[in-house]
Coordinates of N, CA and C in Angstrom, one line a residue:
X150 N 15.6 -7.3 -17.8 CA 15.2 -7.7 -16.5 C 16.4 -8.1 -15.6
X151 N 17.5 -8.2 -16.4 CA 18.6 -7.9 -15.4 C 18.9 -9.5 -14.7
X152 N 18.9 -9.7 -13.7 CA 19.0 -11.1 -12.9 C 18.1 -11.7 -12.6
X153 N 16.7 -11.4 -13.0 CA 15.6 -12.2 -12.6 C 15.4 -13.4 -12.8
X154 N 15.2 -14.2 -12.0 CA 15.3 -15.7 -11.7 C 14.2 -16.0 -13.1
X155 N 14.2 -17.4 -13.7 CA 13.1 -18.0 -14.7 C 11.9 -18.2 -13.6
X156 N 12.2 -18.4 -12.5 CA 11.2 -18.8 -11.2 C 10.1 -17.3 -11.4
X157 N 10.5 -16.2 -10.9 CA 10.2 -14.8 -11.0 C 9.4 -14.4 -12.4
X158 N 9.9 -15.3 -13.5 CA 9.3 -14.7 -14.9 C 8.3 -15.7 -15.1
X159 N 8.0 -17.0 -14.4 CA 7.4 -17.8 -14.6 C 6.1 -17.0 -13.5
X160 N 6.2 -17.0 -12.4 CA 5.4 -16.0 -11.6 C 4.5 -15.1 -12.2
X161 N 5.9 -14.0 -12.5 CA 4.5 -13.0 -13.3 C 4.0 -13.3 -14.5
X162 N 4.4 -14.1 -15.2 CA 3.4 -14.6 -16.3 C 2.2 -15.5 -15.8
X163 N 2.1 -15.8 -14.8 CA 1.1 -16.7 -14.4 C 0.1 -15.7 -13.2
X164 N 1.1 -14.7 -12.7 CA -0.2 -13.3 -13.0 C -1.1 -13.1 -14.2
X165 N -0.1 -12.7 -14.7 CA -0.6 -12.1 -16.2 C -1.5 -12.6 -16.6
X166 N -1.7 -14.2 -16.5 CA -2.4 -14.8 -17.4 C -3.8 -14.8 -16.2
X167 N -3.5 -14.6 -14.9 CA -4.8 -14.9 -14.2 C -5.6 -13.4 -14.3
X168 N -4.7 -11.8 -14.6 CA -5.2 -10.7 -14.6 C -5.9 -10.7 -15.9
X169 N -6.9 -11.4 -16.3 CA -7.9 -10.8 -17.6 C -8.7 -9.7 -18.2
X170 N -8.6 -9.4 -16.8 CA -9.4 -8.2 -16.7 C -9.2 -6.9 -18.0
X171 N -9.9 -6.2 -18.3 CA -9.3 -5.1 -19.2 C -9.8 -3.7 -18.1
X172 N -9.3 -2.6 -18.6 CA -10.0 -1.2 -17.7 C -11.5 -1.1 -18.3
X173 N -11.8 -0.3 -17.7 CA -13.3 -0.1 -17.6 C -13.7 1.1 -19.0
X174 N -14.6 1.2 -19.7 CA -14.8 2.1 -20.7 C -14.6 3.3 -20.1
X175 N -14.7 4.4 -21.0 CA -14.3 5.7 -21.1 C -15.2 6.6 -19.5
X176 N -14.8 7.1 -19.4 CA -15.3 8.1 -18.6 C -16.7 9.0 -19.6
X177 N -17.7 8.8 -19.2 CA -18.6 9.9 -19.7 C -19.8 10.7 -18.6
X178 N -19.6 10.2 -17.6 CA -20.2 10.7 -16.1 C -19.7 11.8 -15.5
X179 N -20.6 12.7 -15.4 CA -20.4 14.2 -15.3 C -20.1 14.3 -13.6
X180 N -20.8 13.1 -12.7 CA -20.3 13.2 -11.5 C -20.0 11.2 -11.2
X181 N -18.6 11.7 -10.4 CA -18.3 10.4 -10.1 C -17.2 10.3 -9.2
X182 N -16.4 9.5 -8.4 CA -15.8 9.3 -7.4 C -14.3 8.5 -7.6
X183 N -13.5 9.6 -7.3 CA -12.2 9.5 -7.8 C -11.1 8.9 -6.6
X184 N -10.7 7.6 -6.7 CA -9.8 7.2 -5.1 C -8.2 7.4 -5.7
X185 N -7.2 8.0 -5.2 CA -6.6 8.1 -5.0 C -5.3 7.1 -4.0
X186 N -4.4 6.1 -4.9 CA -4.3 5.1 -4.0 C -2.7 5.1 -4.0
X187 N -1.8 5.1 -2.8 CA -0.7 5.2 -3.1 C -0.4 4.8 -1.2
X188 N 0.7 5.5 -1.2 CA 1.3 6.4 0.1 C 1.3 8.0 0.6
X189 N 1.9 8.2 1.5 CA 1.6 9.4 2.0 C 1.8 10.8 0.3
X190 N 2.2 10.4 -0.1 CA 2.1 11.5 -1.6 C 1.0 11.7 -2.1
X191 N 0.0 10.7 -1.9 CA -1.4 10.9 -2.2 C -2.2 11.8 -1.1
X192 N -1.7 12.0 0.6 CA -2.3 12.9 0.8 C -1.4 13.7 0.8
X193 N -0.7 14.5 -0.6 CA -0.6 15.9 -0.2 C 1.5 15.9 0.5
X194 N 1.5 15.1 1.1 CA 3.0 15.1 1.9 C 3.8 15.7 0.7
X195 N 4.6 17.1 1.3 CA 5.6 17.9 0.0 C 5.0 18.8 -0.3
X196 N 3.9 18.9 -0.3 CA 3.2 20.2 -0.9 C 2.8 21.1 0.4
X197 N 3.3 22.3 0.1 CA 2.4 23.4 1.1 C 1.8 24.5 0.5
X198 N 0.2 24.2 0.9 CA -0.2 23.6 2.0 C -0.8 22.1 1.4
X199 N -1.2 21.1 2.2 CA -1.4 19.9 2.0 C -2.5 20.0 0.7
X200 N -3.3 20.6 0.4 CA -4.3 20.6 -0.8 C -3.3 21.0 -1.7
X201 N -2.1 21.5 -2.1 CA -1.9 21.3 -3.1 C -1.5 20.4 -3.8
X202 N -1.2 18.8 -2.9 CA -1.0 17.4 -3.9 C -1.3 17.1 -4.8
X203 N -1.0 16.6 -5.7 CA -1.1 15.8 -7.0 C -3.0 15.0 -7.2
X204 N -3.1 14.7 -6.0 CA -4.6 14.1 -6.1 C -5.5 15.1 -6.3
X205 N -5.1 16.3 -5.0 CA -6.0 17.2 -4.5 C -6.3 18.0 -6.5
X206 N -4.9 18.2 -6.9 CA -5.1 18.8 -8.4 C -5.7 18.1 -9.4
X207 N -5.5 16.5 -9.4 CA -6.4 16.5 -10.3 C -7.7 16.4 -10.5
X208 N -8.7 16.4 -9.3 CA -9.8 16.7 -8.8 C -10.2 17.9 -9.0
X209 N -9.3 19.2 -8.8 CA -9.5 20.2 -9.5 C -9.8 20.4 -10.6
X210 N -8.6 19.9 -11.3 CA -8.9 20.2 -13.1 C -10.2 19.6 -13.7
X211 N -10.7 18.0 -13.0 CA -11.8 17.6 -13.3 C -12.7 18.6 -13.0
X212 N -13.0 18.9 -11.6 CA -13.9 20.1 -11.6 C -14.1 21.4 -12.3
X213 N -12.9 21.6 -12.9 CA -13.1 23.0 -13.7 C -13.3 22.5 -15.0
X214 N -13.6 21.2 -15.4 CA -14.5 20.6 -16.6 C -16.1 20.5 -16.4
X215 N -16.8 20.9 -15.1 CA -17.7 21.8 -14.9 C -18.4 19.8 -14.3
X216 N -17.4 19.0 -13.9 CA -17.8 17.8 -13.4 C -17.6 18.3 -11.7
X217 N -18.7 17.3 -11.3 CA -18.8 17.0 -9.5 C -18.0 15.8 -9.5
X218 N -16.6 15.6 -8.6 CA -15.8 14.3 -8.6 C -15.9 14.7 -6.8
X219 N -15.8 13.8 -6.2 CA -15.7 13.2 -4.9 C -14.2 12.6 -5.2
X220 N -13.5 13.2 -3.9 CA -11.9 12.3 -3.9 C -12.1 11.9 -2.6
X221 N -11.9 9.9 -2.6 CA -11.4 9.6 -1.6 C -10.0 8.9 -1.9
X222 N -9.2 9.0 -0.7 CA -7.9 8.9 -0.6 C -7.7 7.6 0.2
X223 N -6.8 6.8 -0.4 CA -6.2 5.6 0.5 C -4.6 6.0 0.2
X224 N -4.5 6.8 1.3 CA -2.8 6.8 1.1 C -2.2 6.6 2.1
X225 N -1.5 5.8 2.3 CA -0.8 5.4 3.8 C 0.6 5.8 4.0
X226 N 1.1 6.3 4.9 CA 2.5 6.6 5.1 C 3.4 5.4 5.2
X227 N 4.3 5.2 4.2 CA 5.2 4.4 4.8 C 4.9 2.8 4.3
X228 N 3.7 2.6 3.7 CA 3.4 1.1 3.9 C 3.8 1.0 2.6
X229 N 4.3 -0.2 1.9 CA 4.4 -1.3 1.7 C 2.7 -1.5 0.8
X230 N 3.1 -2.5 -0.8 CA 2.0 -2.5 -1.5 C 0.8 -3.3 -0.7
X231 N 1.4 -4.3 0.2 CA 0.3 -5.2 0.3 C -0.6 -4.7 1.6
X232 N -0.1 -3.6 2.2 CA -1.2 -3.0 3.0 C -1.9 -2.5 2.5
X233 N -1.4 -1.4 1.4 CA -2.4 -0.5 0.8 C -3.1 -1.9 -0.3
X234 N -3.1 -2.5 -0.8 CA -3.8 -3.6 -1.4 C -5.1 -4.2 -0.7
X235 N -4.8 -4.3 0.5 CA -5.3 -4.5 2.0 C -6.9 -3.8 2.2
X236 N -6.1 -2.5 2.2 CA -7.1 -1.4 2.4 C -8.0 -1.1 1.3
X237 N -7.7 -1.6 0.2 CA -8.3 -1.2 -1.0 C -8.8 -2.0 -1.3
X238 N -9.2 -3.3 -1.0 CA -9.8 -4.6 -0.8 C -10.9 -4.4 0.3
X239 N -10.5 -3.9 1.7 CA -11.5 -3.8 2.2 C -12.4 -2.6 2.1
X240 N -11.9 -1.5 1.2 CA -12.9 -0.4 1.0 C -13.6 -0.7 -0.1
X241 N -13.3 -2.0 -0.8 CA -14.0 -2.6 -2.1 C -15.0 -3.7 -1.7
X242 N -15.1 -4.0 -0.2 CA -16.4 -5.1 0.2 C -17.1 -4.2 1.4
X243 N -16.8 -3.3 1.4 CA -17.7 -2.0 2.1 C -18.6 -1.4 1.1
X244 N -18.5 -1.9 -0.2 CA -19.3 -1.0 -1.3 C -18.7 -0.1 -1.9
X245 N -17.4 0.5 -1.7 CA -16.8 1.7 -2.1 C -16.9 1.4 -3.5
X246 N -17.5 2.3 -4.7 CA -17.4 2.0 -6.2 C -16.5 2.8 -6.7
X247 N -15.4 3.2 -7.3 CA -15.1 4.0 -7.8 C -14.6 4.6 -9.3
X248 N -15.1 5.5 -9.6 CA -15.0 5.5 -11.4 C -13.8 5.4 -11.8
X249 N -12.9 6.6 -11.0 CA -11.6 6.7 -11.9 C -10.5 6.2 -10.3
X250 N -9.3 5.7 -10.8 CA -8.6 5.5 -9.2 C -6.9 5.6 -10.1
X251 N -6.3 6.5 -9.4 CA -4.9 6.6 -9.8 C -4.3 6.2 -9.1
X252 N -2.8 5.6 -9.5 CA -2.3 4.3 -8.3 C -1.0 4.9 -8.2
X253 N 0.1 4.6 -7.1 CA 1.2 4.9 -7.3 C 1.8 4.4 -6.2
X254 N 2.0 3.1 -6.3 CA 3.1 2.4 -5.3 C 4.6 1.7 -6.0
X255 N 4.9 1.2 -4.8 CA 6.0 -0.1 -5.4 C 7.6 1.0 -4.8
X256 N 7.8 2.2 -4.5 CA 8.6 2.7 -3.5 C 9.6 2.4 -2.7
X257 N 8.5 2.2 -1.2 CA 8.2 1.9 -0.4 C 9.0 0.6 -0.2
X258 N 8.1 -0.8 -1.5 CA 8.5 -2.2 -1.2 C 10.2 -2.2 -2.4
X259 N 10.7 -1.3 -2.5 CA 11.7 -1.7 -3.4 C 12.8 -0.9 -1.9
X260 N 12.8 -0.4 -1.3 CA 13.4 0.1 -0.7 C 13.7 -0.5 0.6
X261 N 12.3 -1.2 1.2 CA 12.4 -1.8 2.2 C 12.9 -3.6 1.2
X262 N 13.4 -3.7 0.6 CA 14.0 -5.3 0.1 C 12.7 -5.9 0.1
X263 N 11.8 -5.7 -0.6 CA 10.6 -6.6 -0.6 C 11.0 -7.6 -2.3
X264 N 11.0 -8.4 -1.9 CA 11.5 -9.4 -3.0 C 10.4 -9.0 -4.0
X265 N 10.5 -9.1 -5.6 CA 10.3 -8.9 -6.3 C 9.1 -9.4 -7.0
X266 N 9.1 -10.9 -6.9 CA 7.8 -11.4 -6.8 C 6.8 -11.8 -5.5
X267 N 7.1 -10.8 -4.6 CA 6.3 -10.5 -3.1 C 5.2 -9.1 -4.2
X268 N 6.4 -8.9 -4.7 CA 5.8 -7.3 -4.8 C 4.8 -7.4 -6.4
X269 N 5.3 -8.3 -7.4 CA 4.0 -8.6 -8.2 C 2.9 -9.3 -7.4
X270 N 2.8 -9.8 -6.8 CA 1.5 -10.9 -6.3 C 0.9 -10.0 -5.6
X271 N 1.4 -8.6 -5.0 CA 0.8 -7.7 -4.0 C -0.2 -6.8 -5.0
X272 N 0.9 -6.2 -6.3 CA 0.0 -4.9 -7.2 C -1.0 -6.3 -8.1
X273 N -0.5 -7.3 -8.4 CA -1.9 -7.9 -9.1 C -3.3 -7.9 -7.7
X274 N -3.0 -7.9 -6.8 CA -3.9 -8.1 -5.6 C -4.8 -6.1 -5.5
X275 N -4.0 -5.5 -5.8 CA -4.4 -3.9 -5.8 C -4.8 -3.9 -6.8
X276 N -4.3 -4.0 -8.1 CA -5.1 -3.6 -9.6 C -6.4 -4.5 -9.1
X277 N -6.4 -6.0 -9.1 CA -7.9 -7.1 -9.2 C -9.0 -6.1 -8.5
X278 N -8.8 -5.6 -7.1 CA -9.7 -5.0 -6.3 C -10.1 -3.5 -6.9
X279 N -9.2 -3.0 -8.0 CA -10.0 -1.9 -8.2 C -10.6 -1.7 -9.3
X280 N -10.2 -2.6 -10.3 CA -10.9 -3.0 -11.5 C -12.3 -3.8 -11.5
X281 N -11.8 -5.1 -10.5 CA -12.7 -5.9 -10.4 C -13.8 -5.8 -9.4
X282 N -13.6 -5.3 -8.3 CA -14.6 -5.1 -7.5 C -14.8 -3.7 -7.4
X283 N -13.7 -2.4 -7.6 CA -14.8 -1.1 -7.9 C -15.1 -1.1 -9.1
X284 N -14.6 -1.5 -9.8 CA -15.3 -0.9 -11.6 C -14.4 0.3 -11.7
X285 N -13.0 0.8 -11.4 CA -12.9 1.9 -11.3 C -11.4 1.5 -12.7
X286 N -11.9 2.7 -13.3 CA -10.9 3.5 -14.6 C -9.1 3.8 -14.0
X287 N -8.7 2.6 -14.2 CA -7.6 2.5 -13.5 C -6.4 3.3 -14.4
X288 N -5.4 4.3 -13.6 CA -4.2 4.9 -14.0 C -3.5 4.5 -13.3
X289 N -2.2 4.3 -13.7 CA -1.0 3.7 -13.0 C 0.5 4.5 -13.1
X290 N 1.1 4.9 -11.7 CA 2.4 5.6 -12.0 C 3.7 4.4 -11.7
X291 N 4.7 4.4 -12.6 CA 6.1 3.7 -12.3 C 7.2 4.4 -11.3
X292 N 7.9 4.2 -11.4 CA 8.8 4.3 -10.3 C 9.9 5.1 -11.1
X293 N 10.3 6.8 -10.3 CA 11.4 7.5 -11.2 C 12.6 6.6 -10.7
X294 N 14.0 7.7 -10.9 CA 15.4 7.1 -10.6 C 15.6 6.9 -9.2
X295 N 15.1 6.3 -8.7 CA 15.1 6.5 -7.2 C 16.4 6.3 -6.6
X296 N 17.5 5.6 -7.4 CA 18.9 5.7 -7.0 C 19.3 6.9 -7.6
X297 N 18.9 7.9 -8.1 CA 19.2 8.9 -8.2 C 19.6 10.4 -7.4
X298 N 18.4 9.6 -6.4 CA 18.0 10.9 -5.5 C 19.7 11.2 -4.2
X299 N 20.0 12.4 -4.6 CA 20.8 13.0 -3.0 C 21.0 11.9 -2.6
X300 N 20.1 11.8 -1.5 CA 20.2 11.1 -0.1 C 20.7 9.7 -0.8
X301 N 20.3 8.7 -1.5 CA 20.9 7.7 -1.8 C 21.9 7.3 -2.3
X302 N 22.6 8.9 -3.1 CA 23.8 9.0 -4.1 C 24.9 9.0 -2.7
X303 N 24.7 9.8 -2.1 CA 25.6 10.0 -0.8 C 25.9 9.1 0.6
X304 N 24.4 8.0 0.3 CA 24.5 7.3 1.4 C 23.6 6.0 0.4
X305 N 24.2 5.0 -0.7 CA 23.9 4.4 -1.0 C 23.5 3.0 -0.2
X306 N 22.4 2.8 -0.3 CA 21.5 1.5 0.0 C 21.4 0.1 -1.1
X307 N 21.5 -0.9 -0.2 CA 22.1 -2.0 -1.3 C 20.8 -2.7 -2.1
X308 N 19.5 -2.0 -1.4 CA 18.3 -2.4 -1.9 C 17.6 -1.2 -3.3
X309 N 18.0 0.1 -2.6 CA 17.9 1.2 -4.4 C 19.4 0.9 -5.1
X310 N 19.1 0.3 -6.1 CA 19.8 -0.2 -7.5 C 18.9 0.5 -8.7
X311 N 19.7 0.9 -9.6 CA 18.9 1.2 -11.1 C 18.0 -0.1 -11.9
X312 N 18.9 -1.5 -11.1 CA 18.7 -3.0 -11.7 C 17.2 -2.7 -10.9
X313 N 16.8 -2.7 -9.9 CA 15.8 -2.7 -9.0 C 15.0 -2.1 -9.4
X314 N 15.1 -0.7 -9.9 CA 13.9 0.3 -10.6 C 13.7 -0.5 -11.6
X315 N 14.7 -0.6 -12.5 CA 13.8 -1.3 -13.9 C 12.8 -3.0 -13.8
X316 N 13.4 -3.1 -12.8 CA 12.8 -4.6 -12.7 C 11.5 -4.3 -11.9
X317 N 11.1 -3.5 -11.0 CA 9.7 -3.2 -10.6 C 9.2 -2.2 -11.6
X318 N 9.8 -1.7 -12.5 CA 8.9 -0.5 -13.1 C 8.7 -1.9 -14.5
X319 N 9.4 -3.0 -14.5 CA 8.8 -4.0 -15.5 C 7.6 -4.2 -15.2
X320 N 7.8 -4.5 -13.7 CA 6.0 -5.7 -13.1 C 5.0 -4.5 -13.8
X321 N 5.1 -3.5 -12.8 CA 4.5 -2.7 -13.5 C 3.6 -2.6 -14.8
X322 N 4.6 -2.4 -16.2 CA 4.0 -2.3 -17.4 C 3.3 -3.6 -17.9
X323 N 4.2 -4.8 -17.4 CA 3.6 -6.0 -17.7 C 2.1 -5.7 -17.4
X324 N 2.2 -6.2 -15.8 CA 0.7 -6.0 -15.8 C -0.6 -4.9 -15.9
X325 N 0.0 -3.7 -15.8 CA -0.8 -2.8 -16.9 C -1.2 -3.1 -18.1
X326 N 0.1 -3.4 -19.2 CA -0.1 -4.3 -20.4 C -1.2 -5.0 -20.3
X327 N -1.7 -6.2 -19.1 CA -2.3 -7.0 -19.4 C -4.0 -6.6 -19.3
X328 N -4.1 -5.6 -18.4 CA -5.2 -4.8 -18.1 C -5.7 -3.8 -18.9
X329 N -4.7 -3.6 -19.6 CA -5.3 -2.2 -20.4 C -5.1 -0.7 -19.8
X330 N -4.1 -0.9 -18.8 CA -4.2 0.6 -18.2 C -3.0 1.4 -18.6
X331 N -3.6 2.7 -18.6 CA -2.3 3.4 -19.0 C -1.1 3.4 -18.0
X332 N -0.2 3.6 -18.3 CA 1.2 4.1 -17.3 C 1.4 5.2 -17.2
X333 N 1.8 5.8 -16.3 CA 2.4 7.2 -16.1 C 3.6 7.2 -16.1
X334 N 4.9 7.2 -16.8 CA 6.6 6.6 -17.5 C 7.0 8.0 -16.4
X335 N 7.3 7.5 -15.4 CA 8.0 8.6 -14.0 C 9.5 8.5 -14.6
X336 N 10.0 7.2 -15.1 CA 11.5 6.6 -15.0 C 12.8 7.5 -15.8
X337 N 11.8 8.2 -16.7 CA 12.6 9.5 -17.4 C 12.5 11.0 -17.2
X338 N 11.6 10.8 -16.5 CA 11.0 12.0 -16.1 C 11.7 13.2 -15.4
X339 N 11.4 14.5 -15.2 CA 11.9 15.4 -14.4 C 11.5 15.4 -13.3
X340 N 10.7 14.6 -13.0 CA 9.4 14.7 -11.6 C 10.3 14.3 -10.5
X341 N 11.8 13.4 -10.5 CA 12.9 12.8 -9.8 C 13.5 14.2 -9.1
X342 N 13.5 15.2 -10.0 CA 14.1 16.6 -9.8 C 13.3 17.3 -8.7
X343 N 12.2 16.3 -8.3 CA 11.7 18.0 -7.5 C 11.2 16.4 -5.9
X344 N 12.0 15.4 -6.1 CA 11.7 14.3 -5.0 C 13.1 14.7 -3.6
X345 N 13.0 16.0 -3.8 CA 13.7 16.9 -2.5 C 13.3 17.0 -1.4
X346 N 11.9 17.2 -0.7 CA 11.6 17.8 0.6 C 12.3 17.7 1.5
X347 N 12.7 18.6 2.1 CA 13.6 18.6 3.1 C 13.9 17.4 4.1
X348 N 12.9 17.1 4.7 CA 12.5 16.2 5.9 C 13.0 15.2 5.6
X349 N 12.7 15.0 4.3 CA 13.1 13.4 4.4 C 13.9 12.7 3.0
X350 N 13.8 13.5 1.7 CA 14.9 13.7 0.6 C 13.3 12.7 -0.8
X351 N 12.5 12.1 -0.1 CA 11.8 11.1 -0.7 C 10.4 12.0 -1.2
X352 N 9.7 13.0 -0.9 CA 8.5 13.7 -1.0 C 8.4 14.5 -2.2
X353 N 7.4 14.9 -3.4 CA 7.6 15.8 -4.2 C 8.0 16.9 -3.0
X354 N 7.8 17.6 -4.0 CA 7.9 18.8 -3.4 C 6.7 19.8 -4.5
X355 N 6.3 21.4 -4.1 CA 5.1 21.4 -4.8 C 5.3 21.3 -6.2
X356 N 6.1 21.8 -7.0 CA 6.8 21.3 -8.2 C 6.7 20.0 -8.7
X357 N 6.9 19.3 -8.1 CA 6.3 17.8 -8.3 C 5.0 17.6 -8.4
X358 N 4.7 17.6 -7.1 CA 3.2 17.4 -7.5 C 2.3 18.2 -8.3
X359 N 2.4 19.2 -8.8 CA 2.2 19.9 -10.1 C 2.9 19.2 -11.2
X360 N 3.7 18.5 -11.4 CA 4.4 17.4 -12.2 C 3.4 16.1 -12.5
X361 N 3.7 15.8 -11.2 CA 2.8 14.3 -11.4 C 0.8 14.5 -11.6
X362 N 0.2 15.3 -11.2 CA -0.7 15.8 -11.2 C -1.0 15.9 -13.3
X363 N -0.2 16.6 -13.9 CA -0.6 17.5 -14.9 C -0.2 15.5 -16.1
X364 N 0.8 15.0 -15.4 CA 1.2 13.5 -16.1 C 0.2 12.4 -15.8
X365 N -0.9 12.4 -15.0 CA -2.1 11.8 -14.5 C -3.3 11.9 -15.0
X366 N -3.5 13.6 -15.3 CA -4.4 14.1 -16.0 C -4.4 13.8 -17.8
X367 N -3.0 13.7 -18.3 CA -2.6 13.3 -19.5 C -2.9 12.2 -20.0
X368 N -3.0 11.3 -18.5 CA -3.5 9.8 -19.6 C -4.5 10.0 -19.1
X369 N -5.6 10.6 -18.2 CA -7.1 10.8 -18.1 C -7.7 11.0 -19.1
X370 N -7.5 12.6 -19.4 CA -8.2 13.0 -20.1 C -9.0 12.4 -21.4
X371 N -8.0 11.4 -22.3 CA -8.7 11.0 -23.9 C -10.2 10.0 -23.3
X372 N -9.9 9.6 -22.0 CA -11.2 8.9 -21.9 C -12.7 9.8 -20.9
X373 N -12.2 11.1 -21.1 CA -13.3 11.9 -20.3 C -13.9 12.2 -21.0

């Protein structure tokens, strides 16, 4: 954990201990409603054309298991976990139930300097709402080398650090650990290799999301 304050470890263990929750039993529902929760990567951004994203695929492959899945999407451009937490909270007292919900933040707030225990108190606030108020079969993606990428190697930022990845891809497993949910392990991954799109150097590209898609489906499946 690198320089993390005892303040910081005291924190997330006093998450931990308030997330009791475990994930939801196995999938055995032939039709059910799949949310998609992240940033703009969840709709599709890097892929052409937009249906080929990573959400849009694994809604596919579900379907060609001869299931009816419904995908709704909470992906925001640009924000920060505790908006998308936000949104996922209030689509969880509108009734939204959802069976299965794949998650993929924490980017965003490592990049914009979002202090470290800003950003556990935000994903225990996104996991509670999708476990606890949708009932939904939670998957969870970590964070690749994001100091890795081009654009940062050439024009380094004092907020992407390797210390920074591991220390949010910690919060991360911890509190998955405590939940029961699987991880999606981005941090070794080749999936860093295809975080090129032109526009902006941060977007899969379709490669990717054919990456992250088929690594989503991986921890899905043993519970379908």
């Amino acid at each position: 954990m690198g320089s993390m304050t005892l303040k910081g470890l005291a924190v997330m263990a006093a998450l931990a201990l308030a997330a009791c929750s475990s994930n939801r039993p196995p999938l055995h529902h032939q039709d059910f409603l799949y949310s998609a929760v992240g940033t703009s990567g969840v709709l599709g951004v890097g892929a052409f054309p937009l249906a080929n994203g990573y959400s849009f695929r694994v809604r596919s492959e579900l379907q060609d298991q001869g299931r009816s899945v419904a995908l709704f999407q909470i992906g925001i451009p640009g924000a920060n976990t505790d908006i998308i937490a936000d949104a996922v909270e209030k689509a969880a007292r509108h009734g939204l139930d959802a069976e299965l919900a794949t998650v993929w933040v924490g980017g965003n707030d490592l990049i914009n300097g979002v202090p470290l225990e800003t950003f556990a108190a935000e994903l225990n606030g996104l996991l509670t709402a999708l476990q606890d108020q949708m009932g939904a079969y939670v998957v969870i993606a970590n964070l690749p080398a994001l100091q890795a990428l081009p654009d940062f190697v050439s024009e380094p930022v004092p907020e992407v650090t390797e210390q920074r990845v591991l220390q949010f891809n910690a919060v991360i497993s911890a509190q998955a650990a405590t939940r029961g949910i699987p991880v999606v392990d981005l941090s070794n991954d080749a999936v860093v290799e295809h975080l090129v799109v032109d526009f902006d150097g941060l977007h899969p590209d379709e490669d990717g999301h054919e990456r992250l898609a088929n690594l989503f489906m991986k921890a899905i499946r043993p519970v379908l």
